[in-house]
Amino acid sequence: MDAFMDAAIEEAKKGLAEGGIPIGSVIVHQGRIVGRGHNRRVQQGSVVLHGEMDALENAGRLRAAVYRECTLYTTLSPCPMCSGAIALYRIPRVIVGENRTFLGEEGWLASRGVEVTVLQDDRCIDLMQRFIAAHPALWDEDIGE
C-alpha cells in the first residue's frame, strides 16, 4: 500500500467523522507530507474547502519551486476548481484514489503536462459510494449537480 494515499484516506475519514464529505488530500515534497486536508465545506460553511484546497491552505506559503516538485494525492478525481489550483501552482503529479464516482478534470490536467495516475483504490470507491447513497442531497450540493 501507498503510505501517502493511506494518509489521504485518513483525511477523508476525518471529514466523514466531522459530518462532512469524505474526500481527503495530502501534498508530498521530497518524501514528506507538507500539507494535508479534507473537504470541510459542511464543517466550515465554505464554498471552496474541497480536500485539495484544504491541503493547499494547510501547506501554507511555500516557494513556487517547492510546489513544482510536489505530488498531490487525493481520494477522488479533482474538480475544475481544484484542478485549476493544481495548474496554478504547477504541481507536476497527481495520484487519484478513484474516478468511478466522479470524473474530474484529469484530461485537462494531462493536457497541461500534469502526470495523473488513477489507482481505483477500493477503499476510496467504497467510502464515496456509501456516502453518496446515504447523503445524495449533500453530494449534489458539493459537486454541483
Coordinates of C-alpha atoms in Angstrom, one line a residue:
M1 CA 0.0 0.0 0.0
D2 CA 1.0 3.6 -0.5
A3 CA 1.5 5.5 2.7
F4 CA 0.6 8.8 1.2
M5 CA -2.7 7.5 -0.2
D6 CA -3.3 6.0 3.2
A7 CA -2.8 9.5 4.7
A8 CA -5.3 11.0 2.2
I9 CA -7.8 8.3 3.1
E10 CA -7.3 9.0 6.8
E11 CA -8.1 12.7 6.0
A12 CA -11.2 11.6 4.1
K13 CA -12.3 9.6 7.2
K14 CA -11.7 12.6 9.4
G15 CA -14.0 14.7 7.2
L16 CA -16.7 12.0 7.4
A17 CA -16.4 11.8 11.2
E18 CA -16.9 15.5 11.4
G19 CA -20.1 15.3 9.4
G20 CA -18.6 16.3 6.1
I21 CA -17.9 14.9 2.7
P22 CA -15.2 12.1 2.8
I23 CA -12.6 13.4 0.4
G24 CA -9.0 13.8 1.6
S25 CA -5.8 15.0 0.2
V26 CA -2.1 15.3 1.0
I27 CA 0.7 17.2 -0.7
V28 CA 4.1 15.5 -0.7
H29 CA 7.5 17.1 -1.2
Q30 CA 10.7 15.0 -1.2
G31 CA 9.0 12.1 0.6
R32 CA 7.4 14.3 3.3
I33 CA 3.8 15.5 3.7
V34 CA 3.9 19.3 3.6
G35 CA 0.1 19.8 3.5
R36 CA -2.9 17.7 4.4
G37 CA -6.6 18.4 4.4
H38 CA -10.1 17.1 3.8
N39 CA -13.3 18.5 2.4
R40 CA -14.6 20.9 5.0
R41 CA -17.4 22.7 3.1
V42 CA -20.0 21.5 5.6
Q43 CA -17.9 22.0 8.7
Q44 CA -16.8 25.5 7.8
G45 CA -19.8 26.6 5.7
S46 CA -17.3 27.1 2.9
V47 CA -17.8 27.1 -0.8
V48 CA -14.1 26.3 -1.6
L49 CA -12.7 24.0 1.0
H50 CA -12.5 20.8 -1.0
G51 CA -9.9 18.3 0.2
E52 CA -7.2 19.5 -2.3
M53 CA -7.9 23.2 -1.4
D54 CA -7.7 22.5 2.3
A55 CA -4.4 20.6 1.8
L56 CA -3.0 23.6 -0.1
E57 CA -4.3 26.0 2.6
N58 CA -2.7 23.9 5.3
A59 CA 0.6 23.7 3.4
G60 CA 0.8 27.4 3.8
R61 CA 3.0 29.8 1.8
L62 CA 5.6 27.6 0.1
R63 CA 8.0 28.8 -2.6
A64 CA 6.8 28.2 -6.1
A65 CA 9.8 26.0 -6.7
V66 CA 8.6 23.7 -3.9
Y67 CA 5.2 23.2 -5.4
R68 CA 6.8 22.3 -8.7
E69 CA 8.5 19.3 -7.0
C70 CA 5.4 18.1 -5.2
T71 CA 2.9 15.2 -5.7
L72 CA -0.7 15.8 -4.7
Y73 CA -2.6 12.7 -3.5
T74 CA -6.4 12.9 -3.5
T75 CA -9.0 10.3 -2.8
L76 CA -11.3 11.5 -5.6
S77 CA -10.7 12.9 -9.1
P78 CA -10.1 16.7 -8.8
C79 CA -12.9 19.0 -9.8
P80 CA -12.4 22.1 -12.0
M81 CA -11.6 24.4 -9.1
C82 CA -9.1 22.0 -7.5
S83 CA -7.6 21.3 -10.9
G84 CA -7.1 25.0 -11.5
A85 CA -5.2 25.3 -8.3
I86 CA -3.0 22.3 -9.2
A87 CA -2.2 24.0 -12.5
L88 CA -1.7 27.4 -10.9
Y89 CA 0.9 26.1 -8.5
R90 CA 2.4 23.8 -11.3
I91 CA 2.1 20.7 -9.2
P92 CA 3.5 18.1 -11.7
R93 CA 2.0 14.9 -10.4
V94 CA -1.5 13.9 -9.1
I95 CA -2.3 10.5 -7.7
V96 CA -6.1 9.9 -7.7
G97 CA -7.7 7.3 -5.4
E98 CA -10.6 6.8 -7.7
N99 CA -12.6 8.4 -10.5
R100 CA -15.6 6.0 -10.8
T101 CA -18.0 8.0 -8.6
F102 CA -16.8 11.3 -10.1
L103 CA -14.6 12.0 -13.1
G104 CA -13.0 15.4 -12.7
E105 CA -10.6 17.3 -14.9
E106 CA -7.9 14.6 -15.3
G107 CA -7.8 15.1 -19.1
W108 CA -7.4 18.9 -18.7
L109 CA -4.6 18.4 -16.2
A110 CA -2.8 16.0 -18.5
S111 CA -3.2 18.5 -21.4
R112 CA -1.3 20.9 -19.2
G113 CA 1.6 18.5 -18.6
V114 CA 0.4 17.1 -15.2
E115 CA 1.1 13.4 -14.8
V116 CA -2.2 11.9 -13.5
T117 CA -2.3 8.4 -12.1
V118 CA -5.6 6.8 -11.1
L119 CA -5.4 3.9 -8.6
Q120 CA -9.1 2.8 -8.5
D121 CA -8.5 2.1 -4.8
D122 CA -11.4 0.0 -3.4
R123 CA -11.3 1.9 -0.1
C124 CA -11.8 5.2 -1.9
I125 CA -14.6 3.8 -4.1
D126 CA -16.4 2.2 -1.1
L127 CA -16.1 5.4 1.0
M128 CA -17.7 7.6 -1.7
Q129 CA -20.4 5.1 -2.8
R130 CA -21.5 4.7 0.8
F131 CA -21.5 8.4 1.4
I132 CA -23.4 9.2 -1.8
A133 CA -26.0 6.5 -1.1
A134 CA -26.5 7.9 2.5
H135 CA -26.4 11.6 1.6
P136 CA -27.4 12.2 -2.0
A137 CA -28.5 15.8 -1.4
L138 CA -25.2 16.8 0.2
W139 CA -23.3 15.2 -2.6
D140 CA -25.3 17.0 -5.2
E141 CA -24.7 20.3 -3.3
D142 CA -21.0 19.7 -3.2
I143 CA -20.5 18.5 -6.8
G144 CA -22.9 21.0 -8.3
E145 CA -25.4 18.5 -9.9

